[in-house]
Amino acid sequence: MESLEWMGDQELIPLPDIEYDTYRNTNIPVLIDWGAYRSRVGFATSSTPPLIFRSLISKQRAKKDSHVLVGNDIVDIEAVKRVLRSPFEFDVCTQFDSMETIFDYIFHCLSIDTNRVEHPVVLNEAFCVPLWSRTNAQELLFECYGIPSLLLGVDALFSLYHNLADIRNCLVICLGHYTCHVVVVMDGTVCCERSTRINLGGLNLSLYLQRLMQLKYPKLMSEFSFTKCEQIVQKFCRFSSDYQSDSSQWSHDLYFNQYVKRFKATKSVGSDTSQPTATEKFEQRTERLLKKVKTSLVKKREKQLIEWEDNRNQLKALLELVEDEEMADPALVAVSLHIYDIFCDVLSNKAYQNTGVKNLNELRSKLSELSAEIKQMKTQLNPKSVPEMTVIDEINEWQKQNNYDELQWISYIRQLRTNKMGENAWILNELLREYELESKRLKRLGMGDNVIEFGSELIRVPELLFSPNALIHYNQCGISEAIEEVVKQLDNPEISQTIFITGGCANIEGIVERIETDVTAIRPFGSPLSVIKANDVSLDSWRGERDSAQHFADQFVTKEEYYEFGPGFVKEFKCSNRYHI
């Protein structure tokens, strides 16, 4: 069994030393895959980006001269999480002072030592980015760093171009850190007005898992740092193609033991000498079980009360119908066909049979008995009334008078069950059921609270992207619903025949199967469907920038064009946003 300690607070990727002399006085573009989670940077002649780092900076607040750490220079994210800053709000860059700090870090790591950056730059931007954000990015690169030209495009479309360069019609599903997009590509161009966005992403998955585990293990809350939960999501979680069926499987021991992920906590909550002894622990367990069953009893009574009141209302309606003098003449009550049918039922005794009585006297007797039972139930549920004695009180009295262990207690409960009936028998069965469930859990843990289990959370957390309303009551549609709404607006069914998946969350296992299952239910029966995931969802966007720098060299906006047409000007191509956005 592994320990959570093996997961560092950050997966550091060492940055290599780059010899700038190889690129000095050349026109080789600098490719910047600017991500809300992680950035990837390198020259266009490289096969992979040499610089990969988190898009974060750490700066002490209210300290102008304090040292600023960027990306992989931040060794322990958890230690400085209160002073971390990101240039992004959702997936749009809004903090341009932080953006400038990260650009300084990028060009420093590339060893560019000239007064200005003499290389063209390829930079990605958010889908349908606001004009002011693009304007500020252009001003920063052209006027602060003096770059000769700039090519702007969308990261998801760069990834699509690298994997499926010739495709003309498809849906692009981009599962990002802050948001997810469903982008329509029609006749080789992006159809912005029919695309959509969901304000959920990988960040929400990590936060959701962290909260679930902290609620599940309140004594071990410090074990579940945000960065550790990020790694659990990336390495062990998976999308389920049939969530309802798979989630029910976790209640079976064989399935649970096969797929559960267990880790030993780095902090032992049982090492304190002030902890209860084994006997005292079991006494606490019995008290907790009795309280739990008592709560279940109240809920059972409340549910029973609602059913009885519904039955009483039905009986009252039938009694009023039978006793009404006008019912002697069908013509007077046949105002509607529905009432006339009810009248005929009464005449043929069908209504009596439906309520379990034979005649009017039995109907009145049953109604009177039911009203008395409802009154008694309301008295039992009233917190101000004297509580009624149940078998729970009998068990409490026995526990006070006996020095018992687990075997004696379970033997006593089973003996009681043989002599009890009705509600008391239900209480004892429920108590034994809860005891068996808890015993199975403790047996699985082996080491009690010092073992951490990731069970159904492994499929529940990724399901957040598909069912946010059901899981956290967040007023957003899921990915499948978003795809369905987009498909409904399309006149050409060929567009949804091919679906391309990219973005960091696409690394989670099972995404292709889940999209295939959901979209097959949306499209016409038997129609062809192809769901394709990017070969490398993390790096294909950067590689798409490299391909675009070669094939769309005439689409770069030069410094002269920037000054002539003004900030915000772009040249449209198949990987770009539109100019007027």
XYZ file of N, CA and C in Angstrom, residues 147-261:
345
model
N 8.585 42.741 -30.941
C 8.620 41.591 -31.857
C 8.309 42.059 -33.279
N 8.833 41.396 -34.297
C 8.598 41.834 -35.691
C 7.211 41.462 -36.215
N 6.650 40.341 -35.768
C 5.326 39.913 -36.268
C 4.696 38.937 -35.284
N 3.379 38.783 -35.422
C 2.620 37.971 -34.459
C 1.529 37.186 -35.189
N 1.385 35.907 -34.843
C 0.302 35.062 -35.364
C -0.530 34.595 -34.181
N -1.827 34.900 -34.198
C -2.736 34.533 -33.112
C -3.703 33.456 -33.588
N -3.937 32.446 -32.749
C -4.887 31.388 -33.077
C -5.446 30.762 -31.813
N -6.400 29.875 -31.987
C -7.069 29.195 -30.874
C -6.377 27.871 -30.618
N -6.095 27.580 -29.348
C -5.333 26.367 -29.020
C -6.023 25.097 -29.506
N -7.350 24.991 -29.337
C -8.065 23.788 -29.769
C -7.990 23.610 -31.280
N -8.020 24.738 -32.034
C -7.949 24.651 -33.490
C -6.537 24.339 -33.965
N -5.528 24.816 -33.218
C -4.152 24.409 -33.526
C -4.002 22.894 -33.384
N -4.578 22.341 -32.314
C -4.504 20.896 -32.087
C -5.237 20.136 -33.194
N -6.408 20.658 -33.606
C -7.157 20.034 -34.698
C -6.339 20.061 -35.985
N -5.688 21.180 -36.262
C -4.912 21.305 -37.499
C -3.731 20.328 -37.507
N -3.133 20.100 -36.356
C -2.006 19.169 -36.304
C -2.460 17.723 -36.520
N -3.632 17.370 -36.037
C -4.106 15.986 -36.132
C -4.924 15.728 -37.386
N -5.791 16.663 -37.772
C -6.685 16.473 -38.926
C -6.638 17.724 -39.781
N -5.547 17.924 -40.470
C -5.326 19.177 -41.194
C -6.335 19.391 -42.320
N -6.810 18.341 -42.967
C -7.658 18.476 -44.149
C -9.155 18.381 -43.852
N -9.544 18.185 -42.611
C -10.962 18.018 -42.319
C -11.699 19.344 -42.475
N -12.921 19.275 -42.991
C -13.692 20.490 -43.260
C -14.923 20.616 -42.368
N -15.448 19.499 -41.884
C -16.645 19.548 -41.042
C -16.441 18.658 -39.820
N -16.576 19.248 -38.651
C -16.463 18.449 -37.425
C -16.858 19.306 -36.221
N -17.002 18.626 -35.091
C -17.170 19.308 -33.804
C -15.881 19.116 -33.016
N -15.383 20.191 -32.426
C -14.186 20.138 -31.599
C -14.607 20.291 -30.144
N -14.294 19.287 -29.330
C -14.576 19.342 -27.892
C -13.264 19.630 -27.180
N -13.160 20.813 -26.583
C -11.947 21.204 -25.879
C -12.226 21.206 -24.375
N -11.580 20.300 -23.644
C -11.774 20.168 -22.203
C -10.618 20.865 -21.499
N -10.822 22.124 -21.125
C -9.748 22.935 -20.588
C -9.694 22.954 -19.073
N -8.841 23.839 -18.551
C -8.626 23.937 -17.104
C -9.762 24.691 -16.426
N -10.213 25.774 -17.034
C -11.292 26.571 -16.463
C -12.630 26.332 -17.160
N -12.588 26.085 -18.465
C -13.815 25.975 -19.254
C -13.713 24.814 -20.239
N -14.875 24.444 -20.782
C -14.951 23.471 -21.873
C -15.705 24.115 -23.032
N -15.261 23.835 -24.253
C -15.882 24.423 -25.438
C -16.358 23.329 -26.391
N -17.469 23.596 -27.039
C -17.931 22.793 -28.176
C -17.890 23.719 -29.384
N -16.903 23.509 -30.242
C -16.636 24.413 -31.370
C -17.070 23.743 -32.665
N -17.820 24.474 -33.481
C -18.312 23.967 -34.758
C -17.365 24.409 -35.866
N -16.856 23.457 -36.628
C -16.054 23.738 -37.820
C -16.887 23.345 -39.029
N -17.238 24.343 -39.842
C -18.133 24.133 -40.979
C -17.464 24.630 -42.260
N -17.323 23.752 -43.222
C -16.669 24.089 -44.501
C -15.274 24.661 -44.291
N -14.560 24.114 -43.312
C -13.183 24.511 -43.076
C -13.000 25.761 -42.253
N -14.098 26.421 -41.853
C -14.005 27.637 -41.046
C -14.799 27.456 -39.754
N -14.475 28.261 -38.761
C -15.121 28.166 -37.459
C -16.444 28.916 -37.487
N -17.470 28.279 -36.976
C -18.786 28.910 -36.865
C -18.990 29.313 -35.406
N -18.610 30.540 -35.076
C -18.616 30.990 -33.675
C -20.023 31.072 -33.100
N -20.983 31.540 -33.892
C -22.326 31.779 -33.375
C -23.053 30.487 -33.009
N -22.607 29.338 -33.503
C -23.255 28.067 -33.169
C -22.442 27.229 -32.183
N -21.308 27.741 -31.758
C -20.500 27.060 -30.753
C -20.964 27.475 -29.362
N -20.467 26.771 -28.351
C -20.905 27.069 -26.982
C -19.781 26.789 -26.000
N -19.958 27.292 -24.787
C -18.949 27.143 -23.735
C -19.625 26.713 -22.443
N -18.916 25.907 -21.640
C -19.355 25.490 -20.309
C -18.323 25.989 -19.303
N -18.764 26.658 -18.280
C -17.840 27.242 -17.306
C -17.432 26.230 -16.235
N -16.949 25.101 -16.699
C -16.402 24.057 -15.829
C -15.194 23.449 -16.520
N -14.227 22.996 -15.722
C -13.051 22.378 -16.316
C -12.274 21.564 -15.304
N -11.025 21.307 -15.613
C -10.189 20.476 -14.755
C -10.021 21.044 -13.362
N -9.992 22.367 -13.230
C -9.884 22.990 -11.911
C -11.038 22.569 -11.017
N -12.243 22.543 -11.569
C -13.424 22.167 -10.784
C -13.380 20.708 -10.363
N -12.810 19.838 -11.192
C -12.689 18.425 -10.819
C -11.794 18.267 -9.602
N -10.661 18.960 -9.590
C -9.733 18.855 -8.460
C -10.350 19.414 -7.191
N -11.043 20.541 -7.297
C -11.702 21.131 -6.131
C -12.804 20.221 -5.606
N -13.540 19.592 -6.521
C -14.630 18.704 -6.125
C -14.093 17.482 -5.390
N -13.026 16.870 -5.917
C -12.428 15.717 -5.244
C -11.881 16.115 -3.875
N -11.246 17.251 -3.786
C -10.700 17.707 -2.506
C -11.807 17.853 -1.465
N -12.927 18.441 -1.868
C -14.032 18.632 -0.924
C -14.668 17.306 -0.530
N -14.842 16.407 -1.481
C -15.425 15.099 -1.177
C -14.583 14.332 -0.155
N -13.268 14.326 -0.355
C -12.387 13.557 0.526
C -12.250 14.221 1.893
N -12.291 15.527 1.948
C -12.244 16.207 3.247
C -13.507 15.946 4.057
N -14.639 15.830 3.382
C -15.877 15.474 4.083
C -15.875 14.004 4.494
N -15.257 13.166 3.674
C -15.215 11.735 3.960
C -14.246 11.427 5.102
N -13.126 12.150 5.167
C -12.121 11.936 6.218
C -11.836 13.261 6.932
N -12.743 13.713 7.779
C -12.558 15.025 8.428
C -11.326 15.099 9.321
N -10.859 13.968 9.853
C -9.670 13.983 10.704
C -8.382 14.069 9.899
N -8.484 13.885 8.576
C -7.289 13.872 7.730
C -7.374 14.944 6.642
N -7.991 16.063 6.970
C -8.214 17.103 5.960
C -6.901 17.616 5.378
N -5.849 17.670 6.199
C -4.579 18.199 5.721
C -3.926 17.288 4.679
N -4.358 16.028 4.597
C -3.794 15.107 3.611
C -4.180 15.490 2.180
N -5.310 16.162 2.033
C -5.872 16.380 0.701
C -5.566 17.800 0.232
N -4.303 18.036 -0.062
C -3.935 19.319 -0.647
C -4.459 19.369 -2.074
N -4.593 20.592 -2.591
C -5.164 20.757 -3.924
C -4.295 20.086 -4.982
N -2.975 20.232 -4.874
C -2.090 19.666 -5.888
C -2.095 18.136 -5.857
N -2.259 17.536 -4.674
C -2.368 16.076 -4.600
C -3.671 15.608 -5.239
N -4.738 16.346 -5.000
C -6.021 15.984 -5.614
C -5.947 16.125 -7.133
N -5.190 17.102 -7.619
C -4.983 17.226 -9.069
C -4.355 15.960 -9.635
N -3.352 15.446 -8.938
C -2.658 14.252 -9.434
C -3.554 13.016 -9.360
N -4.382 12.917 -8.326
C -5.320 11.790 -8.228
C -6.287 11.820 -9.406
N -6.812 13.002 -9.739
C -7.742 13.132 -10.863
C -7.066 12.707 -12.161
N -5.849 13.170 -12.376
C -5.162 12.900 -13.638
C -4.732 11.445 -13.780
N -4.364 10.790 -12.666
C -3.772 9.464 -12.753
C -4.777 8.323 -12.539
N -5.819 8.560 -11.743
C -6.674 7.442 -11.340
C -8.150 7.594 -11.727
N -8.622 8.809 -11.932
C -10.039 8.982 -12.264
C -10.307 8.535 -13.703
N -11.562 8.250 -13.975
C -11.949 7.832 -15.330
C -13.393 8.221 -15.596
N -13.690 8.508 -16.849
C -15.063 8.771 -17.268
C -15.797 7.444 -17.433
N -17.024 7.411 -16.989
C -17.838 6.200 -17.116
C -18.820 6.363 -18.271
N -18.883 5.364 -19.138
C -19.825 5.428 -20.259
C -21.261 5.192 -19.814
N -21.456 4.559 -18.645
C -22.788 4.366 -18.063
C -22.665 4.639 -16.563
N -22.795 5.899 -16.198
C -22.493 6.310 -14.825
C -23.440 5.667 -13.814
N -24.714 5.608 -14.103
C -25.681 5.062 -13.151
C -25.385 3.599 -12.847
N -25.079 2.820 -13.876
C -24.780 1.405 -13.677
C -23.468 1.212 -12.934
N -22.435 1.969 -13.336
C -21.122 1.805 -12.713
C -21.116 2.267 -11.259
N -21.853 3.325 -10.953
C -21.874 3.813 -9.569
C -22.553 2.813 -8.636
N -23.552 2.082 -9.137
C -24.210 1.072 -8.297
C -23.307 -0.136 -8.043
N -22.323 -0.360 -8.929
C -21.411 -1.500 -8.768
C -20.508 -1.344 -7.539
N -20.273 -0.108 -7.121
C -19.349 0.128 -6.017
C -19.877 -0.398 -4.690
N -21.144 -0.731 -4.601
C -21.694 -1.298 -3.367
C -21.376 -2.782 -3.222
N -20.854 -3.415 -4.287
C -20.497 -4.826 -4.241
C -19.030 -4.980 -3.839
N -18.761 -5.860 -2.897
C -17.423 -5.996 -2.342
C -16.382 -6.384 -3.385
N -16.724 -7.336 -4.272
C -15.743 -7.778 -5.265
C -15.343 -6.634 -6.191
N -16.315 -5.896 -6.664
C -16.049 -4.757 -7.547
C -15.253 -3.687 -6.806
N -15.654 -3.431 -5.562
C -14.975 -2.406 -4.766
C -13.506 -2.747 -4.572
N -13.242 -3.977 -4.144
C -11.863 -4.384 -3.878
C -11.010 -4.421 -5.147
N -11.660 -4.590 -6.290
C -10.922 -4.652 -7.540
C -10.471 -3.278 -8.025
N -11.312 -2.257 -7.818
C -11.040 -0.953 -8.411
C -10.692 0.148 -7.404
N -10.832 -0.109 -6.114
C -10.533 0.931 -5.126
C -9.041 1.243 -5.110
N -8.706 2.497 -4.853
C -7.317 2.921 -4.701
C -7.097 3.273 -3.228
